[in-house]
Amino acid sequence: MKIETLSKNFSYKERVYQILKKAIIRNELKAGTMLNERQLAKEFGVSRTPVREALKSLEQDGWIESEAFCGTWVKKIHPKEIEDICQMRLALEPLAVELAMKRMSVFEEKNLIQMVCHPVAVGKQIDVVQFTEMDMQFHLYLCQLSGNDLLVKTLRGYIDFMSRYLIQTIRRVQPYAVPLEEHRAILMAMQHGNIEQAKSAVVLHLQHAIKTAVANIEDATMIGEGQICDEKK
């Protein structure tokens, strides 16, 4: 895992938290990987206290697990968790789009246009991490346009977990024409002021994403390479 320079704009704890979470999402820290507090403190160049606090927050947020006399490791993905997240996204994101349409400015509309027309977005071959981050950025921005802070906070967590799942389950670099066209369909419906069509486009897009992810599940990736005390975890 590449350790970035800690920024003074964030507390050490928050920076350690964000770097570790990003590494987990990107599958740089695989499921089952053991996390040693002392070693991490050395790598980050900080004391053990912010590392300990960051690990505690990561565990509370569902990214890692720990057990006395066993250690701390990256939590593996459970299919039931993904099913629950998908159900919540299907319920909440259409609402976010509806709210966004009622308050979206011309400037914000231009931002959405730039997202779906970005050079990376129109490229025929991009890697899984690039595509997933671009896809989730689009969805998160739609949520932010809703103006509902609680909705944004809730969906941000679901989107982060879904990002990790997609990165681990999409098997190879491939064209992403279909989901990108679905992004454009969502935007077009929003531009035309058709709320129901926009909501339906979001639901269709999410259903396709879920179907693709489930079809590409790889059990070995879900379990990871690290050793866990209880193999049943």
Coordinates of N, CA and C in Angstrom, one line a residue:
M1 N 0.8 -1.2 0.0 CA 0.0 0.0 0.0 C 0.9 1.2 0.0
K2 N 0.6 2.2 -0.9 CA 1.3 3.4 -1.0 C 0.9 4.4 0.0
I3 N 1.8 4.9 0.9 CA 1.4 5.8 1.9 C 1.6 7.2 1.4
E4 N 0.6 8.0 1.4 CA 0.7 9.4 1.0 C 1.1 10.3 2.1
T5 N 1.7 11.5 1.8 CA 2.1 12.4 2.8 C 0.9 12.9 3.5
L6 N 1.0 13.0 4.9 CA -0.1 13.4 5.7 C -0.3 14.9 5.5
S7 N -1.5 15.4 5.2 CA -1.8 16.8 5.1 C -2.1 17.4 6.4
K8 N -1.6 18.7 6.6 CA -1.9 19.4 7.8 C -3.3 19.9 7.8
N9 N -4.1 19.8 6.7 CA -5.4 20.2 6.7 C -6.4 19.3 7.4
F10 N -5.9 18.1 7.7 CA -6.7 17.1 8.4 C -6.0 16.6 9.7
S11 N -6.7 16.1 10.6 CA -6.0 15.5 11.8 C -5.4 14.3 11.3
Y12 N -4.3 13.8 12.1 CA -3.6 12.6 11.7 C -4.6 11.4 11.7
K13 N -5.5 11.4 12.6 CA -6.5 10.3 12.7 C -7.3 10.3 11.4
E14 N -7.9 11.4 11.0 CA -8.7 11.5 9.8 C -8.0 11.1 8.6
R15 N -6.7 11.6 8.5 CA -5.9 11.3 7.3 C -5.6 9.8 7.2
V16 N -5.2 9.2 8.3 CA -5.0 7.7 8.3 C -6.2 7.0 8.0
Y17 N -7.3 7.4 8.5 CA -8.6 6.8 8.2 C -8.9 6.8 6.7
Q18 N -8.8 8.0 6.1 CA -9.1 8.2 4.7 C -8.2 7.4 3.8
I19 N -6.9 7.3 4.1 CA -6.0 6.6 3.3 C -6.2 5.1 3.4
L20 N -6.5 4.6 4.6 CA -6.8 3.2 4.7 C -8.1 2.8 4.0
K21 N -9.1 3.6 4.2 CA -10.4 3.3 3.6 C -10.3 3.3 2.1
K22 N -9.5 4.3 1.5 CA -9.3 4.3 0.1 C -8.6 3.1 -0.4
A23 N -7.6 2.6 0.4 CA -6.9 1.4 0.0 C -7.8 0.2 0.0
I24 N -8.7 0.2 1.0 CA -9.6 -1.0 1.0 C -10.6 -0.9 -0.1
I25 N -11.1 0.2 -0.4 CA -12.1 0.4 -1.5 C -11.4 0.0 -2.9
R26 N -10.2 0.4 -3.1 CA -9.4 0.1 -4.3 C -8.9 -1.3 -4.3
N27 N -9.1 -2.1 -3.3 CA -8.6 -3.5 -3.2 C -7.1 -3.5 -3.1
E28 N -6.4 -2.4 -2.7 CA -5.0 -2.4 -2.4 C -4.8 -3.1 -1.1
L29 N -5.7 -3.0 -0.2 CA -5.7 -3.8 1.0 C -6.9 -4.8 0.9
K30 N -6.5 -6.0 0.6 CA -7.5 -7.1 0.3 C -8.2 -7.6 1.5
A31 N -9.4 -8.2 1.3 CA -10.1 -8.8 2.4 C -9.2 -9.8 3.1
G32 N -9.2 -9.7 4.5 CA -8.4 -10.7 5.2 C -7.0 -10.2 5.6
T33 N -6.6 -9.1 5.0 CA -5.3 -8.5 5.2 C -5.2 -8.0 6.7
M34 N -4.2 -8.5 7.4 CA -4.0 -8.1 8.8 C -3.4 -6.7 8.9
L35 N -3.9 -5.9 9.8 CA -3.5 -4.5 10.0 C -2.8 -4.4 11.4
N36 N -1.5 -4.1 11.4 CA -0.7 -4.0 12.6 C -0.6 -2.5 13.0
E37 N -1.1 -2.2 14.2 CA -1.1 -0.8 14.6 C 0.3 -0.2 14.7
R38 N 1.3 -1.0 15.2 CA 2.6 -0.5 15.3 C 3.3 -0.3 13.9
Q39 N 3.1 -1.2 13.0 CA 3.6 -1.1 11.7 C 3.0 0.1 10.9
L40 N 1.7 0.2 11.0 CA 1.0 1.3 10.3 C 1.5 2.7 10.9
A41 N 1.7 2.8 12.2 CA 2.2 4.0 12.8 C 3.6 4.4 12.2
K42 N 4.4 3.3 12.0 CA 5.8 3.5 11.5 C 5.7 4.0 10.0
E43 N 4.8 3.3 9.2 CA 4.7 3.7 7.8 C 4.1 5.1 7.6
F44 N 3.2 5.5 8.5 CA 2.6 6.8 8.4 C 3.5 7.9 9.0
G45 N 4.4 7.5 9.8 CA 5.2 8.4 10.5 C 4.5 9.2 11.6
V46 N 3.6 8.5 12.3 CA 2.8 9.1 13.4 C 2.9 8.2 14.6
S47 N 2.4 8.7 15.7 CA 2.3 7.9 16.9 C 1.2 6.8 16.7
R48 N 1.1 5.9 17.6 CA 0.1 4.9 17.5 C -1.3 5.3 17.9
T49 N -1.4 6.5 18.6 CA -2.7 6.9 19.0 C -3.6 7.3 17.8
P50 N -3.2 8.1 16.8 CA -4.1 8.4 15.7 C -4.4 7.1 14.9
V51 N -3.5 6.2 14.8 CA -3.7 5.0 14.1 C -4.7 4.1 14.8
R52 N -4.6 4.0 16.1 CA -5.6 3.3 16.9 C -7.0 3.9 16.8
E53 N -7.1 5.2 16.8 CA -8.4 5.9 16.7 C -8.9 5.7 15.3
A54 N -8.1 5.7 14.2 CA -8.5 5.5 12.9 C -9.1 4.1 12.7
L55 N -8.3 3.1 13.2 CA -8.8 1.7 13.1 C -10.1 1.5 13.8
K56 N -10.3 2.2 15.0 CA -11.5 2.1 15.7 C -12.7 2.6 14.9
S57 N -12.5 3.7 14.2 CA -13.5 4.3 13.3 C -13.8 3.4 12.1
L58 N -12.7 2.9 11.6 CA -12.9 2.0 10.4 C -13.7 0.7 10.8
E59 N -13.5 0.2 12.0 CA -14.3 -0.9 12.5 C -15.7 -0.5 12.7
Q60 N -16.0 0.6 13.3 CA -17.3 1.1 13.5 C -18.1 1.3 12.2
D61 N -17.4 1.7 11.2 CA -18.0 2.0 9.9 C -18.1 0.7 9.0
G62 N -17.6 -0.4 9.5 CA -17.8 -1.7 8.8 C -16.7 -2.0 7.8
W63 N -15.6 -1.4 7.9 CA -14.5 -1.7 6.9 C -13.5 -2.8 7.4
I64 N -13.4 -2.9 8.7 CA -12.4 -3.8 9.2 C -13.1 -4.6 10.4
E65 N -12.4 -5.6 10.9 CA -12.9 -6.4 12.0 C -11.7 -6.6 12.9
S66 N -12.0 -6.9 14.2 CA -10.9 -7.2 15.1 C -11.4 -8.2 16.2
E67 N -10.5 -8.9 16.8 CA -10.8 -9.8 17.9 C -9.6 -9.9 18.8
A68 N -10.0 -10.0 20.1 CA -8.9 -10.0 21.1 C -8.0 -11.3 20.9
F69 N -6.7 -11.1 21.1 CA -5.7 -12.1 20.9 C -5.6 -12.7 19.5
C70 N -6.2 -11.9 18.6 CA -6.2 -12.4 17.2 C -5.7 -11.3 16.3
G71 N -6.2 -10.1 16.5 CA -5.7 -9.0 15.7 C -6.8 -8.2 14.9
T72 N -6.4 -7.4 14.0 CA -7.3 -6.6 13.2 C -7.1 -6.9 11.7
W73 N -8.2 -7.1 11.0 CA -8.0 -7.4 9.6 C -9.1 -6.7 8.7
V74 N -8.9 -6.6 7.4 CA -9.8 -6.0 6.5 C -11.0 -7.0 6.4
K75 N -12.2 -6.4 6.6 CA -13.4 -7.2 6.6 C -13.7 -7.7 5.1
K76 N -14.1 -9.0 5.0 CA -14.5 -9.5 3.7 C -15.9 -9.0 3.4
I77 N -16.3 -9.0 2.1 CA -17.6 -8.6 1.7 C -18.6 -9.8 1.8
H78 N -19.7 -9.5 2.4 CA -20.7 -10.5 2.5 C -21.9 -10.2 1.5
P79 N -22.3 -11.2 0.7 CA -23.3 -10.9 -0.3 C -24.6 -10.3 0.2
K80 N -25.0 -10.7 1.5 CA -26.2 -10.1 2.1 C -26.0 -8.6 2.3
E81 N -24.8 -8.1 2.7 CA -24.6 -6.7 2.8 C -24.8 -6.0 1.5
I82 N -24.3 -6.5 0.4 CA -24.4 -5.9 -0.9 C -25.9 -5.8 -1.3
E83 N -26.6 -6.9 -1.0 CA -28.1 -6.9 -1.3 C -28.8 -5.8 -0.5
D84 N -28.4 -5.6 0.7 CA -29.1 -4.6 1.5 C -28.7 -3.2 1.0
I85 N -27.5 -3.0 0.6 CA -27.0 -1.7 0.1 C -27.7 -1.4 -1.2
C86 N -27.9 -2.4 -2.1 CA -28.5 -2.2 -3.3 C -30.0 -1.8 -3.1
Q87 N -30.6 -2.4 -2.2 CA -32.0 -2.1 -1.9 C -32.2 -0.7 -1.4
M88 N -31.2 -0.2 -0.6 CA -31.3 1.1 -0.1 C -31.0 2.2 -1.2
R89 N -30.0 1.9 -2.0 CA -29.7 2.8 -3.1 C -30.9 2.9 -4.1
L90 N -31.6 1.8 -4.4 CA -32.7 1.8 -5.2 C -33.9 2.6 -4.6
A91 N -34.0 2.6 -3.3 CA -35.0 3.4 -2.6 C -34.7 4.9 -2.5
L92 N -33.4 5.2 -2.3 CA -33.0 6.6 -2.0 C -32.5 7.4 -3.2
E93 N -31.9 6.8 -4.1 CA -31.3 7.6 -5.2 C -32.4 8.2 -6.1
P94 N -33.5 7.6 -6.4 CA -34.5 8.2 -7.2 C -35.0 9.5 -6.4
L95 N -35.2 9.4 -5.1 CA -35.6 10.5 -4.3 C -34.5 11.7 -4.5
A96 N -33.3 11.3 -4.4 CA -32.2 12.3 -4.5 C -32.3 13.0 -5.9
V97 N -32.5 12.3 -6.9 CA -32.7 12.9 -8.3 C -33.9 13.8 -8.3
E98 N -35.0 13.4 -7.8 CA -36.2 14.2 -7.8 C -35.9 15.5 -7.0
L99 N -35.3 15.5 -5.9 CA -35.0 16.7 -5.1 C -34.0 17.6 -5.9
A100 N -33.0 16.9 -6.6 CA -32.0 17.7 -7.3 C -32.6 18.4 -8.5
M101 N -33.6 17.8 -9.1 CA -34.2 18.5 -10.3 C -35.0 19.7 -9.9
K102 N -35.4 19.8 -8.6 CA -36.2 20.9 -8.2 C -35.3 22.1 -7.8
R103 N -34.0 21.9 -7.7 CA -33.2 23.0 -7.3 C -31.9 23.1 -8.1
M104 N -31.7 22.3 -9.1 CA -30.4 22.3 -9.9 C -30.3 23.6 -10.6
S105 N -29.1 24.2 -10.5 CA -28.8 25.5 -11.2 C -28.2 25.2 -12.6
V106 N -28.1 26.2 -13.4 CA -27.5 26.1 -14.7 C -26.0 25.6 -14.6
F107 N -25.3 26.2 -13.6 CA -24.0 25.9 -13.3 C -23.8 24.4 -13.0
E108 N -24.7 23.9 -12.1 CA -24.7 22.5 -11.7 C -25.0 21.6 -12.8
E109 N -25.9 22.0 -13.7 CA -26.2 21.2 -14.9 C -25.0 21.1 -15.8
K110 N -24.3 22.2 -15.9 CA -23.1 22.1 -16.7 C -22.0 21.2 -16.2
N111 N -22.0 21.1 -14.8 CA -21.0 20.2 -14.2 C -21.4 18.7 -14.5
L112 N -22.7 18.4 -14.5 CA -23.1 17.1 -14.9 C -22.8 16.8 -16.3
I113 N -23.0 17.7 -17.2 CA -22.7 17.5 -18.6 C -21.2 17.2 -18.8
Q114 N -20.4 18.0 -18.0 CA -18.9 17.7 -18.1 C -18.6 16.3 -17.6
M115 N -19.3 15.8 -16.6 CA -19.0 14.5 -16.1 C -19.3 13.4 -17.1
V116 N -20.4 13.5 -17.8 CA -20.7 12.5 -18.8 C -20.0 12.7 -20.1
C117 N -19.4 13.8 -20.3 CA -18.6 14.1 -21.5 C -17.1 14.1 -21.3
H118 N -16.7 13.8 -20.1 CA -15.3 13.9 -19.7 C -14.5 12.9 -20.6
P119 N -13.3 13.2 -21.0 CA -12.5 12.3 -21.9 C -12.4 10.9 -21.3
V120 N -12.3 10.7 -20.0 CA -12.2 9.4 -19.4 C -13.5 8.7 -19.6
A121 N -14.6 9.5 -19.5 CA -16.0 8.9 -19.6 C -16.3 8.3 -21.0
V122 N -15.8 9.0 -22.0 CA -16.1 8.5 -23.3 C -15.0 7.6 -23.9
G123 N -14.0 7.3 -23.1 CA -13.0 6.3 -23.5 C -13.5 4.9 -23.6
K124 N -13.1 4.2 -24.6 CA -13.6 2.8 -24.8 C -12.9 1.8 -23.8
Q125 N -11.7 2.1 -23.4 CA -11.0 1.2 -22.5 C -10.4 2.0 -21.3
I126 N -11.0 1.8 -20.1 CA -10.4 2.4 -18.9 C -10.4 1.3 -17.9
D127 N -9.5 1.5 -16.9 CA -9.5 0.4 -15.9 C -10.6 0.4 -14.9
V128 N -10.8 -0.6 -14.2 CA -11.9 -0.8 -13.3 C -12.0 0.3 -12.2
V129 N -10.8 0.7 -11.6 CA -10.8 1.7 -10.6 C -11.3 3.0 -11.2
Q130 N -10.7 3.4 -12.3 CA -11.1 4.7 -13.0 C -12.6 4.7 -13.2
F131 N -13.1 3.7 -13.8 CA -14.5 3.7 -14.1 C -15.4 3.8 -12.9
T132 N -15.1 2.9 -11.9 CA -15.9 2.9 -10.7 C -15.9 4.3 -10.0
E133 N -14.7 4.9 -9.9 CA -14.6 6.2 -9.2 C -15.4 7.3 -10.0
M134 N -15.3 7.2 -11.3 CA -16.0 8.1 -12.2 C -17.6 7.9 -12.0
D135 N -18.0 6.7 -12.0 CA -19.4 6.3 -11.9 C -19.9 6.8 -10.5
M136 N -19.2 6.5 -9.5 CA -19.7 6.9 -8.1 C -19.6 8.4 -7.9
Q137 N -18.7 9.1 -8.6 CA -18.6 10.6 -8.5 C -19.9 11.2 -9.1
F138 N -20.4 10.6 -10.2 CA -21.6 11.1 -10.8 C -22.8 10.9 -9.9
H139 N -22.9 9.7 -9.3 CA -24.0 9.4 -8.4 C -23.9 10.3 -7.1
L140 N -22.7 10.5 -6.6 CA -22.6 11.3 -5.4 C -22.9 12.8 -5.6
Y141 N -22.6 13.2 -6.8 CA -22.9 14.6 -7.2 C -24.4 14.8 -7.3
L142 N -25.1 13.8 -7.9 CA -26.5 13.9 -7.9 C -27.1 14.0 -6.6
C143 N -26.6 13.2 -5.6 CA -27.1 13.2 -4.2 C -26.8 14.6 -3.6
Q144 N -25.7 15.1 -3.8 CA -25.3 16.5 -3.3 C -26.2 17.5 -3.8
L145 N -26.7 17.4 -5.0 CA -27.6 18.4 -5.6 C -29.0 18.4 -5.0
S146 N -29.3 17.3 -4.2 CA -30.6 17.2 -3.6 C -30.7 18.2 -2.5
G147 N -29.6 18.7 -1.9 CA -29.6 19.6 -0.8 C -30.0 19.0 0.5
N148 N -30.1 17.7 0.6 CA -30.5 17.0 1.8 C -29.2 16.4 2.4
D149 N -28.7 17.0 3.5 CA -27.4 16.6 4.0 C -27.5 15.2 4.6
L150 N -28.6 14.8 5.2 CA -28.7 13.5 5.8 C -28.8 12.4 4.6
L151 N -29.4 12.7 3.6 CA -29.5 11.8 2.4 C -28.1 11.7 1.8
V152 N -27.4 12.8 1.7 CA -26.0 12.7 1.1 C -25.1 11.8 2.0
K153 N -25.2 12.0 3.3 CA -24.3 11.3 4.2 C -24.7 9.8 4.2
T154 N -25.9 9.5 4.1 CA -26.3 8.1 4.1 C -25.9 7.4 2.8
L155 N -26.2 8.1 1.6 CA -25.8 7.5 0.3 C -24.3 7.5 0.1
R156 N -23.6 8.4 0.7 CA -22.1 8.4 0.5 C -21.5 7.1 1.1
G157 N -22.0 6.7 2.2 CA -21.6 5.4 2.8 C -21.9 4.2 1.9
Y158 N -23.1 4.2 1.4 CA -23.5 3.1 0.5 C -22.7 3.1 -0.8
I159 N -22.5 4.3 -1.3 CA -21.7 4.4 -2.5 C -20.3 3.9 -2.4
D160 N -19.7 4.3 -1.2 CA -18.3 3.8 -0.9 C -18.2 2.3 -0.9
F161 N -19.2 1.7 -0.2 CA -19.2 0.2 0.0 C -19.4 -0.4 -1.4
M162 N -20.3 0.1 -2.2 CA -20.6 -0.4 -3.5 C -19.4 -0.3 -4.4
S163 N -18.6 0.8 -4.3 CA -17.4 1.0 -5.1 C -16.4 -0.2 -4.8
R164 N -16.2 -0.5 -3.6 CA -15.3 -1.6 -3.2 C -15.8 -2.9 -3.8
Y165 N -17.1 -3.1 -3.8 CA -17.7 -4.4 -4.3 C -17.4 -4.4 -5.8
L166 N -17.7 -3.3 -6.5 CA -17.6 -3.3 -8.0 C -16.1 -3.5 -8.4
I167 N -15.2 -2.9 -7.7 CA -13.8 -3.0 -8.1 C -13.3 -4.4 -7.9
Q168 N -13.9 -5.1 -6.9 CA -13.4 -6.5 -6.6 C -14.1 -7.5 -7.5
T169 N -15.3 -7.2 -8.1 CA -16.0 -8.2 -8.8 C -16.0 -8.0 -10.3
I170 N -15.7 -6.8 -10.8 CA -15.6 -6.7 -12.3 C -14.2 -7.3 -12.7
R171 N -14.3 -8.3 -13.5 CA -13.1 -9.2 -13.7 C -12.0 -8.6 -14.6
R172 N -12.3 -7.7 -15.5 CA -11.3 -7.3 -16.4 C -11.6 -5.9 -17.0
V173 N -10.6 -5.3 -17.6 CA -10.8 -4.0 -18.3 C -11.7 -4.2 -19.4
Q174 N -12.7 -3.4 -19.6 CA -13.7 -3.6 -20.6 C -14.4 -2.3 -21.0
P175 N -15.1 -2.3 -22.2 CA -15.8 -1.1 -22.5 C -17.0 -0.8 -21.6
Y176 N -17.3 0.4 -21.3 CA -18.3 0.7 -20.3 C -19.4 1.6 -21.0
A177 N -19.7 1.3 -22.3 CA -20.6 2.1 -23.1 C -22.0 2.1 -22.5
V178 N -22.5 1.0 -22.0 CA -23.9 0.9 -21.5 C -24.1 1.8 -20.3
P179 N -23.3 1.6 -19.2 CA -23.5 2.5 -18.1 C -23.3 3.9 -18.3
L180 N -22.4 4.3 -19.2 CA -22.2 5.7 -19.6 C -23.4 6.2 -20.3
E181 N -24.0 5.4 -21.2 CA -25.2 5.9 -21.9 C -26.3 6.0 -20.9
E182 N -26.3 5.2 -19.9 CA -27.4 5.3 -18.9 C -27.2 6.6 -18.1
H183 N -26.0 7.0 -17.8 CA -25.7 8.3 -17.2 C -26.3 9.4 -18.0
R184 N -26.1 9.3 -19.3 CA -26.6 10.4 -20.2 C -28.1 10.4 -20.2
A185 N -28.7 9.2 -20.2 CA -30.2 9.1 -20.2 C -30.7 9.8 -18.9
I186 N -30.1 9.6 -17.8 CA -30.5 10.2 -16.5 C -30.4 11.8 -16.7
L187 N -29.3 12.2 -17.2 CA -29.1 13.7 -17.4 C -30.1 14.3 -18.4
M188 N -30.4 13.6 -19.5 CA -31.3 14.1 -20.5 C -32.7 14.2 -19.9
A189 N -33.1 13.2 -19.1 CA -34.5 13.3 -18.5 C -34.5 14.5 -17.5
M190 N -33.4 14.7 -16.8 CA -33.4 15.8 -15.9 C -33.5 17.2 -16.6
Q191 N -32.7 17.3 -17.7 CA -32.7 18.5 -18.5 C -34.1 18.8 -19.1
H192 N -34.9 17.7 -19.4 CA -36.2 17.9 -20.0 C -37.3 18.1 -18.9
G193 N -36.8 18.0 -17.6 CA -37.8 18.3 -16.5 C -38.7 17.1 -16.3
N194 N -38.4 15.9 -16.8 CA -39.3 14.8 -16.6 C -38.8 14.0 -15.4
I195 N -39.4 14.3 -14.2 CA -39.0 13.7 -13.0 C -39.2 12.1 -13.0
E196 N -40.3 11.7 -13.4 CA -40.6 10.2 -13.4 C -39.6 9.5 -14.4
Q197 N -39.4 10.1 -15.5 CA -38.4 9.4 -16.4 C -37.0 9.4 -15.9
A198 N -36.6 10.5 -15.2 CA -35.3 10.5 -14.6 C -35.2 9.5 -13.5
K199 N -36.2 9.4 -12.7 CA -36.2 8.4 -11.6 C -36.1 6.9 -12.1
S200 N -36.9 6.7 -13.2 CA -36.9 5.4 -13.8 C -35.5 5.1 -14.4
A201 N -34.9 6.1 -15.0 CA -33.5 5.9 -15.6 C -32.5 5.6 -14.5
V202 N -32.6 6.2 -13.3 CA -31.7 5.9 -12.2 C -31.9 4.4 -11.8
V203 N -33.2 4.0 -11.6 CA -33.5 2.6 -11.2 C -33.0 1.6 -12.2
L204 N -33.2 1.9 -13.5 CA -32.7 1.0 -14.5 C -31.2 0.9 -14.5
H205 N -30.5 2.0 -14.3 CA -29.0 2.0 -14.3 C -28.5 1.2 -13.1
L206 N -29.1 1.4 -11.9 CA -28.7 0.7 -10.7 C -29.0 -0.8 -10.8
Q207 N -30.1 -1.2 -11.4 CA -30.4 -2.6 -11.6 C -29.4 -3.3 -12.5
H208 N -29.0 -2.6 -13.6 CA -28.0 -3.1 -14.5 C -26.7 -3.3 -13.8
A209 N -26.3 -2.3 -13.0 CA -25.0 -2.3 -12.3 C -25.0 -3.5 -11.3
I210 N -26.1 -3.7 -10.6 CA -26.2 -4.8 -9.6 C -26.1 -6.1 -10.3
K211 N -26.8 -6.3 -11.4 CA -26.8 -7.5 -12.2 C -25.4 -7.9 -12.7
T212 N -24.7 -6.8 -13.2 CA -23.3 -7.0 -13.6 C -22.4 -7.5 -12.5
A213 N -22.5 -6.8 -11.4 CA -21.6 -7.1 -10.2 C -21.9 -8.5 -9.7
V214 N -23.1 -8.9 -9.6 CA -23.5 -10.2 -9.1 C -23.0 -11.3 -10.0
A215 N -23.1 -11.0 -11.3 CA -22.6 -12.0 -12.3 C -21.1 -12.3 -12.3
N216 N -20.4 -11.3 -11.7 CA -18.9 -11.4 -11.8 C -18.3 -11.7 -10.4
I217 N -19.1 -12.1 -9.5 CA -18.6 -12.4 -8.1 C -17.5 -13.5 -8.2
E218 N -16.4 -13.2 -7.5 CA -15.3 -14.2 -7.4 C -15.1 -14.5 -6.0
D219 N -15.4 -15.7 -5.5 CA -15.3 -16.0 -4.1 C -13.9 -15.8 -3.5
A220 N -12.9 -16.1 -4.3 CA -11.5 -16.0 -3.8 C -11.2 -14.5 -3.5
T221 N -11.7 -13.6 -4.3 CA -11.5 -12.2 -4.1 C -12.3 -11.7 -2.9
M222 N -13.5 -12.3 -2.7 CA -14.3 -11.9 -1.5 C -13.6 -12.3 -0.2
I223 N -12.9 -13.4 -0.2 CA -12.3 -13.9 1.0 C -11.0 -13.2 1.2
G224 N -10.2 -13.0 0.2 CA -8.9 -12.3 0.3 C -7.8 -13.3 0.6
E225 N -6.6 -12.7 0.7 CA -5.4 -13.5 0.9 C -4.9 -13.6 2.3
G226 N -5.4 -12.7 3.2 CA -4.9 -12.7 4.5 C -5.4 -13.8 5.4
Q227 N -4.7 -14.1 6.4 CA -5.2 -15.2 7.3 C -6.0 -14.6 8.5
I228 N -7.1 -15.2 8.7 CA -8.0 -14.8 9.8 C -8.1 -15.9 10.8
C229 N -8.2 -15.5 12.1 CA -8.1 -16.5 13.1 C -9.2 -17.6 12.9
D230 N -10.4 -17.1 12.7 CA -11.6 -18.0 12.6 C -11.9 -18.0 11.1
E231 N -11.7 -19.1 10.4 CA -12.0 -19.2 9.0 C -13.4 -19.0 8.7
K232 N -14.3 -19.1 9.6 CA -15.7 -18.9 9.4 C -16.1 -17.4 9.3
K233 N -15.2 -16.5 9.6 CA -15.6 -15.1 9.6 C -15.7 -14.7 8.1

